Short mmCIF file of C-alpha atoms in Angstrom, two decimals:
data_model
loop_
_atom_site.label_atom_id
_atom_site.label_comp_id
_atom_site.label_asym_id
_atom_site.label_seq_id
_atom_site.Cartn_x
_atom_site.Cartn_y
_atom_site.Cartn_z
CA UNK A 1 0.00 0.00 0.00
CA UNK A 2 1.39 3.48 -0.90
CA UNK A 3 1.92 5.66 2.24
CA UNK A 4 3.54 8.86 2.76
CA UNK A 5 4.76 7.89 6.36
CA UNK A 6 8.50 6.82 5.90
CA UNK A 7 8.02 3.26 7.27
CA UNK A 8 5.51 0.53 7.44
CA UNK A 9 6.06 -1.15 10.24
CA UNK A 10 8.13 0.31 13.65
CA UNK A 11 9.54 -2.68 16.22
CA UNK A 12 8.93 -1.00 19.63
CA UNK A 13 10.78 -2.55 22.08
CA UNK A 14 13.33 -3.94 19.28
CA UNK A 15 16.22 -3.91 22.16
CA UNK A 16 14.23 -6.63 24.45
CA UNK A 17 14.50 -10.48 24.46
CA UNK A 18 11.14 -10.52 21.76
CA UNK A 19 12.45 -8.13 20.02
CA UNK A 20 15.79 -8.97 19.07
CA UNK A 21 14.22 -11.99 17.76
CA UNK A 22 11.35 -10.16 15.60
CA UNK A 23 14.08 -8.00 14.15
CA UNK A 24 15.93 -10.98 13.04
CA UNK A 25 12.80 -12.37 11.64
CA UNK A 26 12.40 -9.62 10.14
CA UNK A 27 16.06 -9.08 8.42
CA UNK A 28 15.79 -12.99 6.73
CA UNK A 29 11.95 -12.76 5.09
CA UNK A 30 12.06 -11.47 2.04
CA UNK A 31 8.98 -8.66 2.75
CA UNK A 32 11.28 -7.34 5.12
CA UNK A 33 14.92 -7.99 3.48
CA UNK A 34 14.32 -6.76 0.56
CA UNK A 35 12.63 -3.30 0.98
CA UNK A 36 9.11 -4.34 -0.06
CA UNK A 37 7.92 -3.53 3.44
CA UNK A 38 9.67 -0.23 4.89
CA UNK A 39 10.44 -0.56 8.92
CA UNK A 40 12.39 0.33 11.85
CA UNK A 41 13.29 -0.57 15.00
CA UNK A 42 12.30 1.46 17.90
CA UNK A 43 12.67 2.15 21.78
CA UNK A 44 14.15 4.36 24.57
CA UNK A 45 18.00 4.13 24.57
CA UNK A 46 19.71 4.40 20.85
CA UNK A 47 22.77 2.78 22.08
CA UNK A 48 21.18 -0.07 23.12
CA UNK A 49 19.65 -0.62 19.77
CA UNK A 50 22.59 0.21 17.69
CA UNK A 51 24.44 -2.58 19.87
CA UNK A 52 21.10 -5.28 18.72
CA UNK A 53 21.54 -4.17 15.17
CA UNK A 54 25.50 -4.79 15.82
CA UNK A 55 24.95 -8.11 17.20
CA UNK A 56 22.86 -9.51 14.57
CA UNK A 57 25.84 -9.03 12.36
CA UNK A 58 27.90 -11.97 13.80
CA UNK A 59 24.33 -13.78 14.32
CA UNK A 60 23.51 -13.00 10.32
CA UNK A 61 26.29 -13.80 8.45
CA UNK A 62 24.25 -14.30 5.14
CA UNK A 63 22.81 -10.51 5.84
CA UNK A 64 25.15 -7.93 4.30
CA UNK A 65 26.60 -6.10 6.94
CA UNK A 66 26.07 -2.63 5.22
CA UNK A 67 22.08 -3.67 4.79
CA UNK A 68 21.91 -3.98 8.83
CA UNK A 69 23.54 -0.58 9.28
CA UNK A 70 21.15 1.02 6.93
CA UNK A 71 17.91 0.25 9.17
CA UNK A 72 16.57 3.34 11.29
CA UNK A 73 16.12 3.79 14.79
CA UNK A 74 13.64 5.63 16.23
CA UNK A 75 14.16 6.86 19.79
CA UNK A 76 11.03 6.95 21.74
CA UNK A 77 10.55 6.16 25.44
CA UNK A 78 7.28 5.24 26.39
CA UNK A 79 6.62 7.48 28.91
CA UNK A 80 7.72 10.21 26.54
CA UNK A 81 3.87 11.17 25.26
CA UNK A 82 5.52 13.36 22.51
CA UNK A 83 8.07 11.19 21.82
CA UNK A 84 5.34 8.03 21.43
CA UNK A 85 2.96 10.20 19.19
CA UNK A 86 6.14 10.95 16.92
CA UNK A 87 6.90 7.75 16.70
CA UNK A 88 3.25 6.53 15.95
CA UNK A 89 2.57 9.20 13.03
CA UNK A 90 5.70 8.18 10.94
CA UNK A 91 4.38 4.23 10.50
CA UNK A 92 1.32 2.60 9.09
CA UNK A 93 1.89 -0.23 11.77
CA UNK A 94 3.72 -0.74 15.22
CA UNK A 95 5.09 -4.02 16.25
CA UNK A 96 5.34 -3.62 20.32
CA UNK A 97 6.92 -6.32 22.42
CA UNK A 98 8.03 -3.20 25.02
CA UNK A 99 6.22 -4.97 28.05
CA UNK A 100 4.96 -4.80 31.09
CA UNK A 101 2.77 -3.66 28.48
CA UNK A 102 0.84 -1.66 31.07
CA UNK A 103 3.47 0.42 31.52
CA UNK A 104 5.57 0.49 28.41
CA UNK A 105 3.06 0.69 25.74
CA UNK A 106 -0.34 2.43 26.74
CA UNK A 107 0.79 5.06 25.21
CA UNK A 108 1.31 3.41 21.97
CA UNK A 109 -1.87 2.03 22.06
CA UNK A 110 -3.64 5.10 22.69
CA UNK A 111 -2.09 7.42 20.05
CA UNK A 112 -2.23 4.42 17.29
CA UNK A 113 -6.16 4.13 18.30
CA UNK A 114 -6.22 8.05 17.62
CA UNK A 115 -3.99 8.44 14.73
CA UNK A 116 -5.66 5.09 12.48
CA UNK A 117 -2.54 3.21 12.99
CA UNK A 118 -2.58 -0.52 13.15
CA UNK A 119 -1.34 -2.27 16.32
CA UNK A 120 -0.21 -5.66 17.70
CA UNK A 121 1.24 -6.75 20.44
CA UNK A 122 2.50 -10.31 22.64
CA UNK A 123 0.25 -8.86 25.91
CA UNK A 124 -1.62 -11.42 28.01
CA UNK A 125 -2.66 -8.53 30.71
CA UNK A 126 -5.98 -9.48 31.05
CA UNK A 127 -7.19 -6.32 32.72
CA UNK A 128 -4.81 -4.01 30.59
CA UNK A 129 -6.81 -5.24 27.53
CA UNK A 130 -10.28 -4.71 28.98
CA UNK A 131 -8.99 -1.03 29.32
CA UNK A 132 -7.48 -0.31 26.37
CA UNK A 133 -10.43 -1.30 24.78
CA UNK A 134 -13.25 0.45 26.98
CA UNK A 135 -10.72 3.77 26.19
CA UNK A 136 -10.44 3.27 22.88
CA UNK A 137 -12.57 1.00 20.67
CA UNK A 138 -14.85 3.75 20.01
CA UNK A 139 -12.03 6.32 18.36
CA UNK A 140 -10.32 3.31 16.80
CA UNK A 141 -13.50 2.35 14.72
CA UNK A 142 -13.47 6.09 13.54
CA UNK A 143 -9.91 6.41 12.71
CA UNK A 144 -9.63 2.85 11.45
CA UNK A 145 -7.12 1.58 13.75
CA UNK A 146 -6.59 -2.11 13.87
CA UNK A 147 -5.89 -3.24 17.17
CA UNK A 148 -4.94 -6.46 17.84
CA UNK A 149 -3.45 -7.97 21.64
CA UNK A 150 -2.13 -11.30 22.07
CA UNK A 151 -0.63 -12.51 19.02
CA UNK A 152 2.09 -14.59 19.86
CA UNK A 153 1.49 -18.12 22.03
CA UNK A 154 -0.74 -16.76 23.44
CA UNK A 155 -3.26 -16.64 21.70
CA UNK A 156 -2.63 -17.57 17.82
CA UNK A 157 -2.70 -21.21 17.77
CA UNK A 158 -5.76 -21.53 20.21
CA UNK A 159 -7.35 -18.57 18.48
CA UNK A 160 -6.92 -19.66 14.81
CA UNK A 161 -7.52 -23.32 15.30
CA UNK A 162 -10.83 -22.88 16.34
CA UNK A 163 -11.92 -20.07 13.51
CA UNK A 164 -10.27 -23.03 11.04
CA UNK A 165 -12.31 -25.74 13.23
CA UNK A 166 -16.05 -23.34 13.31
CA UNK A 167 -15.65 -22.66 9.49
CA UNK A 168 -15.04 -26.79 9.03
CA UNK A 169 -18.16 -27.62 10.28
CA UNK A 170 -20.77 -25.53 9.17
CA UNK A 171 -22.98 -26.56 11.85
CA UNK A 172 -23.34 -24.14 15.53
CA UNK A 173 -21.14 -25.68 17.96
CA UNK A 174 -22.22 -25.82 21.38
CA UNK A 175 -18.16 -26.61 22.21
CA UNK A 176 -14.36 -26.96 21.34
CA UNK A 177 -12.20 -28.80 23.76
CA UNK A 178 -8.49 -27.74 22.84
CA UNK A 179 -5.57 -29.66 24.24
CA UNK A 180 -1.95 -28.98 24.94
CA UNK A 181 -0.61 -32.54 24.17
CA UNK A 182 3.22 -31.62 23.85
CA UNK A 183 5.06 -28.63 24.66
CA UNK A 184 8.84 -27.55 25.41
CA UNK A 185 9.20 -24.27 25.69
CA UNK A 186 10.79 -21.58 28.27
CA UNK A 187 9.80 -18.42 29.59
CA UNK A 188 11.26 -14.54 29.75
CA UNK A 189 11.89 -12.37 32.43
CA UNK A 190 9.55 -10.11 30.55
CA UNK A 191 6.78 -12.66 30.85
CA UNK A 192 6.50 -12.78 34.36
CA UNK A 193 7.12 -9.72 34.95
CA UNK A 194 4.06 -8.80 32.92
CA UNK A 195 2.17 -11.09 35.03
CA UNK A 196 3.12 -10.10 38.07
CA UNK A 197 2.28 -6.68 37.07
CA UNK A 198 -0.52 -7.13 36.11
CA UNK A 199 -1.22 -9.27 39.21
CA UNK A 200 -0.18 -5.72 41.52
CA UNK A 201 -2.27 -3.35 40.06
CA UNK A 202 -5.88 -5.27 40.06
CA UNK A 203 -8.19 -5.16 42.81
CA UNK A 204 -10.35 -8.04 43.98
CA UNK A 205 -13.32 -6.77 42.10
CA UNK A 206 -10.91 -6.69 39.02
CA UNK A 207 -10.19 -10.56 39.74
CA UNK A 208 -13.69 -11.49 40.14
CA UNK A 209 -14.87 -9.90 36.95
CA UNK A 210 -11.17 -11.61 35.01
CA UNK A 211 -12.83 -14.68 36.43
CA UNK A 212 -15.66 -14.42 34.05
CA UNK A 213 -14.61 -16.13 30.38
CA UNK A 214 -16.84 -13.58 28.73
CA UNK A 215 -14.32 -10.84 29.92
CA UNK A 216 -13.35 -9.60 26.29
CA UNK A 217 -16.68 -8.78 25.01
CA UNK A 218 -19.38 -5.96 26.53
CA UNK A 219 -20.98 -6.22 29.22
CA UNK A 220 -24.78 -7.12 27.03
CA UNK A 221 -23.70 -9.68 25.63
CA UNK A 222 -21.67 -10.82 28.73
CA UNK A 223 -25.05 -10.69 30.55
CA UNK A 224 -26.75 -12.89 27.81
CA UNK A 225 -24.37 -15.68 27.96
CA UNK A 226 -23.93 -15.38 31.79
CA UNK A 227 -25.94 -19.30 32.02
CA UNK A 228 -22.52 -20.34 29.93
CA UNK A 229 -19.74 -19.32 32.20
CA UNK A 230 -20.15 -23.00 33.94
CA UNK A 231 -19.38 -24.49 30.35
CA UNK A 232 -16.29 -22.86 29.91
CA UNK A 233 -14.98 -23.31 33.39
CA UNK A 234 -11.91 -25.09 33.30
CA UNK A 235 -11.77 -27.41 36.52
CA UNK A 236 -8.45 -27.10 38.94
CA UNK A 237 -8.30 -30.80 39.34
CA UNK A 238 -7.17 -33.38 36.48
CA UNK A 239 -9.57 -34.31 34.28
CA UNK A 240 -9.27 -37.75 31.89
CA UNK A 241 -10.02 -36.75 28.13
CA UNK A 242 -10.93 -39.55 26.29
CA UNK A 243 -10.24 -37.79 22.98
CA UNK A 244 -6.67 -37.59 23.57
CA UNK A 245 -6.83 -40.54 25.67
CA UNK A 246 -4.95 -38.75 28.78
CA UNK A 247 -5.56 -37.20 31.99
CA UNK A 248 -5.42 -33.40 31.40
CA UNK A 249 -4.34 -30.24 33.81
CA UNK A 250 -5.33 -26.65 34.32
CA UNK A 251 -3.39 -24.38 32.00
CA UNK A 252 -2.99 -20.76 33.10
CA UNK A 253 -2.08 -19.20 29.52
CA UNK A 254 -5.58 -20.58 28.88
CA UNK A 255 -7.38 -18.13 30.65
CA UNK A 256 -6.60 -15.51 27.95
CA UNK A 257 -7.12 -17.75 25.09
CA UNK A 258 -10.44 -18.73 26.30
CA UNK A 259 -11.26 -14.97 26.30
CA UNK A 260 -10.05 -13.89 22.92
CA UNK A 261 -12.00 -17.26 20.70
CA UNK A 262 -15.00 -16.24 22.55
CA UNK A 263 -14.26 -12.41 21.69
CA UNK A 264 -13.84 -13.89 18.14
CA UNK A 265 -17.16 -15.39 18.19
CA UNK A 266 -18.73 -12.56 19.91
CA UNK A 267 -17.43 -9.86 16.95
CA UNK A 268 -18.52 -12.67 14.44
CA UNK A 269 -22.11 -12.79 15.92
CA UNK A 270 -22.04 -15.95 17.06
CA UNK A 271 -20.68 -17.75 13.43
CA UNK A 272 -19.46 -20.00 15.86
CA UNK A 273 -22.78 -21.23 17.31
CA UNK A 274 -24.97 -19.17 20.15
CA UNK A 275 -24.47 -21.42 23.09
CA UNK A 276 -20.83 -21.87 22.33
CA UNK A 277 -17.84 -22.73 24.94
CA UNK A 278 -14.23 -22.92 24.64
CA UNK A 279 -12.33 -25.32 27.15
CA UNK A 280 -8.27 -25.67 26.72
CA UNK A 281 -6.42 -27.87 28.96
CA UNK A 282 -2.73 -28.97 29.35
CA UNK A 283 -2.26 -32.95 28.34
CA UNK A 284 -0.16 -34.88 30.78
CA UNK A 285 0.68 -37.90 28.26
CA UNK A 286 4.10 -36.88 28.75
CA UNK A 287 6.61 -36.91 32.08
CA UNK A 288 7.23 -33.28 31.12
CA UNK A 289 4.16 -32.26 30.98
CA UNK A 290 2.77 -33.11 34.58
CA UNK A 291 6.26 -30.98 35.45
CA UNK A 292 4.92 -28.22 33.59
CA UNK A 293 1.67 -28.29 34.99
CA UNK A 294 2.68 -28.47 38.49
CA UNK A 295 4.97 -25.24 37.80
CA UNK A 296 2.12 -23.48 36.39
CA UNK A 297 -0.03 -24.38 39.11
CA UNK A 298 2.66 -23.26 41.62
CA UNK A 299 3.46 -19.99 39.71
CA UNK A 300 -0.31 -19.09 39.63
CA UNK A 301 -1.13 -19.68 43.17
CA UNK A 302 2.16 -17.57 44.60
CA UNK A 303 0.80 -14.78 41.87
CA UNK A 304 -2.83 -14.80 43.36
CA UNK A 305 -1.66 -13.36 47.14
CA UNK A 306 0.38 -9.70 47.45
CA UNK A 307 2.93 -11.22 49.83
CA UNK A 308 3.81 -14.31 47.86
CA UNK A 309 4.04 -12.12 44.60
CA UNK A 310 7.08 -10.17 46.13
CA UNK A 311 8.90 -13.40 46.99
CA UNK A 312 8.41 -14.12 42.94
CA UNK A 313 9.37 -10.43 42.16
CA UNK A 314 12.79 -11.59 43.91
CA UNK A 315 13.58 -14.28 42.00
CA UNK A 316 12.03 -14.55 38.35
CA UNK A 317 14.76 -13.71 35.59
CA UNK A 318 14.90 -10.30 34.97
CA UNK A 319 13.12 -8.53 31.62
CA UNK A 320 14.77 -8.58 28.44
CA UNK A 321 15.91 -12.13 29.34
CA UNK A 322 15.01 -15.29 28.14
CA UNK A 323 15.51 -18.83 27.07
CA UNK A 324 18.84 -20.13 25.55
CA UNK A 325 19.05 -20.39 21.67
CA UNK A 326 20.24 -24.05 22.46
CA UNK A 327 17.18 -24.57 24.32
CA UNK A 328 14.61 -22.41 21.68
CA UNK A 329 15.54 -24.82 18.56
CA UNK A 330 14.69 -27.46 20.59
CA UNK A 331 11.23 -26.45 21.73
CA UNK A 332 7.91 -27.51 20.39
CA UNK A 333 4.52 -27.76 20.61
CA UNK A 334 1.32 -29.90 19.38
CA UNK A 335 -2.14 -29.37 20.18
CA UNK A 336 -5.24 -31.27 19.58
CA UNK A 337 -8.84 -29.90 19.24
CA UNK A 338 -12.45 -31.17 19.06
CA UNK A 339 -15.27 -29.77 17.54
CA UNK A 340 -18.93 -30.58 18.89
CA UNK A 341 -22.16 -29.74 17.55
CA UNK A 342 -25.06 -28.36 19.44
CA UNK A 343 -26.30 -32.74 20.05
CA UNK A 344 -22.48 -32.85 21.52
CA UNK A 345 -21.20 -35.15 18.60
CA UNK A 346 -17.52 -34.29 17.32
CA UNK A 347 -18.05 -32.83 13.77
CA UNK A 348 -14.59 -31.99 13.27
CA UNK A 349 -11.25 -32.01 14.46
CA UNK A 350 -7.82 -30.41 14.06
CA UNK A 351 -4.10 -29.87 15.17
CA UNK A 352 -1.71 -26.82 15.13
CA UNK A 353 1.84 -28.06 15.52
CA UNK A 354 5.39 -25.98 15.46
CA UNK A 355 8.72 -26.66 15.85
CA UNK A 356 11.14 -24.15 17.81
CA UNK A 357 10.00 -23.10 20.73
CA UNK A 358 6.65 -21.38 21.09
CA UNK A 359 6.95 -18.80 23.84
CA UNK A 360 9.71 -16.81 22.11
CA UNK A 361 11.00 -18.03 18.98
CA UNK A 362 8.23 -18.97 17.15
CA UNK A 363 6.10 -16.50 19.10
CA UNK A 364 8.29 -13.73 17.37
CA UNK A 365 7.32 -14.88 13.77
CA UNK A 366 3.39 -14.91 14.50
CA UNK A 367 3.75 -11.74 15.52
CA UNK A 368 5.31 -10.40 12.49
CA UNK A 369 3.47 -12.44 10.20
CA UNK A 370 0.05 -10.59 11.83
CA UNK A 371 2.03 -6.90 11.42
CA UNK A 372 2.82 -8.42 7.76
CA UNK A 373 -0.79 -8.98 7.32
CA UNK A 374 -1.92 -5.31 8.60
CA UNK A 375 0.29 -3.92 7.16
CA UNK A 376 -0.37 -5.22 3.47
CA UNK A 377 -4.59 -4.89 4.28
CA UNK A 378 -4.79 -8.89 3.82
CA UNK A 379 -7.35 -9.75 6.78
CA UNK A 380 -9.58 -12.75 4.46
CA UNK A 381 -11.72 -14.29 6.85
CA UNK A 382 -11.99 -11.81 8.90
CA UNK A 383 -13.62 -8.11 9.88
CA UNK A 384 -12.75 -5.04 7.81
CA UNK A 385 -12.76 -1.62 9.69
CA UNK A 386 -11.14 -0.51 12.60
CA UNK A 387 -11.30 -1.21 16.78
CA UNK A 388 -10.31 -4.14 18.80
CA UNK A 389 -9.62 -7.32 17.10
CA UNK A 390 -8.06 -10.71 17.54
CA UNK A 391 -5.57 -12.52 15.80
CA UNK A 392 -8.68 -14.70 13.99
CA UNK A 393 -11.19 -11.77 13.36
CA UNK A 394 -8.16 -9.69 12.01
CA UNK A 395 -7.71 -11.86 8.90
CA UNK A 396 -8.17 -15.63 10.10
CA UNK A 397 -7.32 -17.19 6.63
CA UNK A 398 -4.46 -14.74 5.55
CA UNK A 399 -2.58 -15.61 8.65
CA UNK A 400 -3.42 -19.51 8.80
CA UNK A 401 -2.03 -19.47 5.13
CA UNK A 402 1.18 -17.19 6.04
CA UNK A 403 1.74 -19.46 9.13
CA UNK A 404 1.58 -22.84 7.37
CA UNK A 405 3.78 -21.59 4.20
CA UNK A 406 6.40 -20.78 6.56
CA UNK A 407 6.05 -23.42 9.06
CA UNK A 408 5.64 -20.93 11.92
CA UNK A 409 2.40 -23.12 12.40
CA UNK A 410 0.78 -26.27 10.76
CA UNK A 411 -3.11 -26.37 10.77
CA UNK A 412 -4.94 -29.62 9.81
CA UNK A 413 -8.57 -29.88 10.29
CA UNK A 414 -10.91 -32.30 9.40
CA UNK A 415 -14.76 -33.08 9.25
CA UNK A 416 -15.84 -36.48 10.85
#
């Protein structure tokens, strides 16, 4: 698309763990590397990102060296409201992995809702979300701003599979039961601290009303499905699946997945069916995964209570940290879904599987391949216009066809 604004996409938060990987994404595929899309990498100290750009030399040897020293950097700190706005009016699209989102990037969300610039982001703050889009939906459906949270791990996979599952069947589905049955991964500093954040600044009301799965759409249509929030409860204890033939675990990045299909279904109108719920689990087919689960169990609980949150303050890894590449190439992840119709019979199942690890390395290429997508104007399958989006309503089938060319993600889906 022919802009005036000197880039296309801006990487805010370029410097971080995230974002030294997004900019290397974005320096091998060929939209990027070869000046078809126009883009920069962004943040608060220019040394810092001058030293990134520097690194990726030794870590790029098949990128010219004089092609790395030609990308810009834009300063902006995001507490700097002029500095933010700048930085907003000179792209078509910003990239932002600059969490605690909260804190780092409310800023950018705000002037990109007022300015008609597309946004996306890796944010699984819950009640940040909710915010943003009670602030802003209204002025982003005038300006045309695409706005779209939680499009990495969490919540691509869960999010697409089930658009790809829903369009399958072409019956109303009263359910999809999604299952983490393998997964090797690790976690950032930045992640947790996000959490924990996020964790600090919420209130007990503000828990009780995140405890509702209907969280992510208004408050009508929240009251009209209020007889469903038992059907998408996800029970604490383990549960034996028979469709994956395992017992099967709370998962805590499920919360926000939950909330963003049903937001999916809720800006389709119900496409997916009217009494629809959306349960994922964790599979524990594998040692590793009851390890997993028991961590995430652990993690969640200390998180819940103000005292036990400082102890984890203390000791997780500090932001802008994050796995080993050893460990990253070596990470994976398969899930499993079932479709039911409104009689409860499966009428169509899928998978999404990747290979690298999901938190962080292939997390960094869903999120460019959704900043690709708004920034070219490809959004098949999904909503045209401007406000608060997910990663399935944004363009479902232009991002499920990016992901599987490039084996960020594999779909399969099939009718019974």
């Amino acid at each position: 698309m022919i802009s005036d604004k000197p880039f296309d996409i801006v990487i805010f938060g370029a410097s971080g763990f995230t974002g030294q990987l997004v900019t290397r994404y974005f320096l091998t595929e060929p939209e990027t590397a070869r000046g078809r899309l126009r883009w920069a990498v962004a943040g608060r100290d220019h040394q810092k990102l001058r030293q990134l750009l520097q690194s990726l030399k030794t870590k790029l040897p098949q990128v010219a060296p004089d092609r790395i020293d030609e990308i810009p950097i834009v300063v902006a700190d995001g507490g700097d409201d002029a500095a933010v706005r700048r930085m907003v009016q000179s792209t078509r699209v910003v990239l932002s992995v600059a969490g605690p989102y909260a804190v780092y990037s409310a800023r950018v969300v705000q002037h990109c809702a007022e300015n008609g610039v597309h946004y996306c982001d890796l944010t699984a703050e819950l009640l940040w979300v909710k915010q943003n889009m009670h602030r802003y939906e209204a002025v982003a459906k005038q300006t045309g701003a695409r706005l779209v949270h939680c499009c990495g791990f969490e919540s691509v996979p869960s999010d697409i599979l089930s658009f790809l599952l829903a369009a399958s069947a072409r019956t109303p589905l009263s359910r999809i039961d999604y299952v983490w049955t393998e997964t090797l991964g690790g976690a950032s500093g930045g992640t947790y601290h996000s959490m924990l954040q996020m964790m600090d600044i919420a209130t007990d009301e503000d828990v009780r009303r995140m405890s509702n799965p209907f969280f992510f759409t208004d408050d009508r249509y929240a009251d009209a499905k209020h007889e469903l929030v038992a059907s998408n409860a996800s029970p604490l204890g383990l549960v034996y699946d028979s469709n994956v033939q395992s017992r099967t675990a709370f998962f805590i990045g499920a919360l926000a997945n939950q909330m963003v299909v049903l937001r999916s279904n809720f800006l389709f109108r119900d496409v997916y069916g009217k009494r629809f719920s959306y349960v994922e689990r964790l599979g524990l087919g594998r040692p590793l995964q009851w390890l997993m689960a028991l961590a995430f169990t652990v993690v969640g609980w200390l998180a819940l209570y103000r005292w036990t949150r400082a102890l984890l303050w203390w000791v997780v890894p500090a932001p802008g940290t994050g796995p080993p590449e050893k460990l990253m190439e070596q990470g994976y992840f398969k899930a499993q879904a079932f479709a039911m119709d409104e009689a409860g019979r499966v009428v169509a199942t899928g998978s999404a599987t990747c290979v690298g690890d999901p938190g962080y390395l292939q997390t960094s290429k869903m999120i460019s391949e959704v900043a690709f997508c708004l920034a070219n104007d490809e959004h098949d399958g999904g909503l045209a216009g401007g406000g608060f989006l997910t990663p399935a309503t944004a363009g479902a089938h232009s991002l499920a066809r990016r992901l599987n060319d490039k084996k960020v993600i594999s779909f399969d889906v099939r009718t019974c």
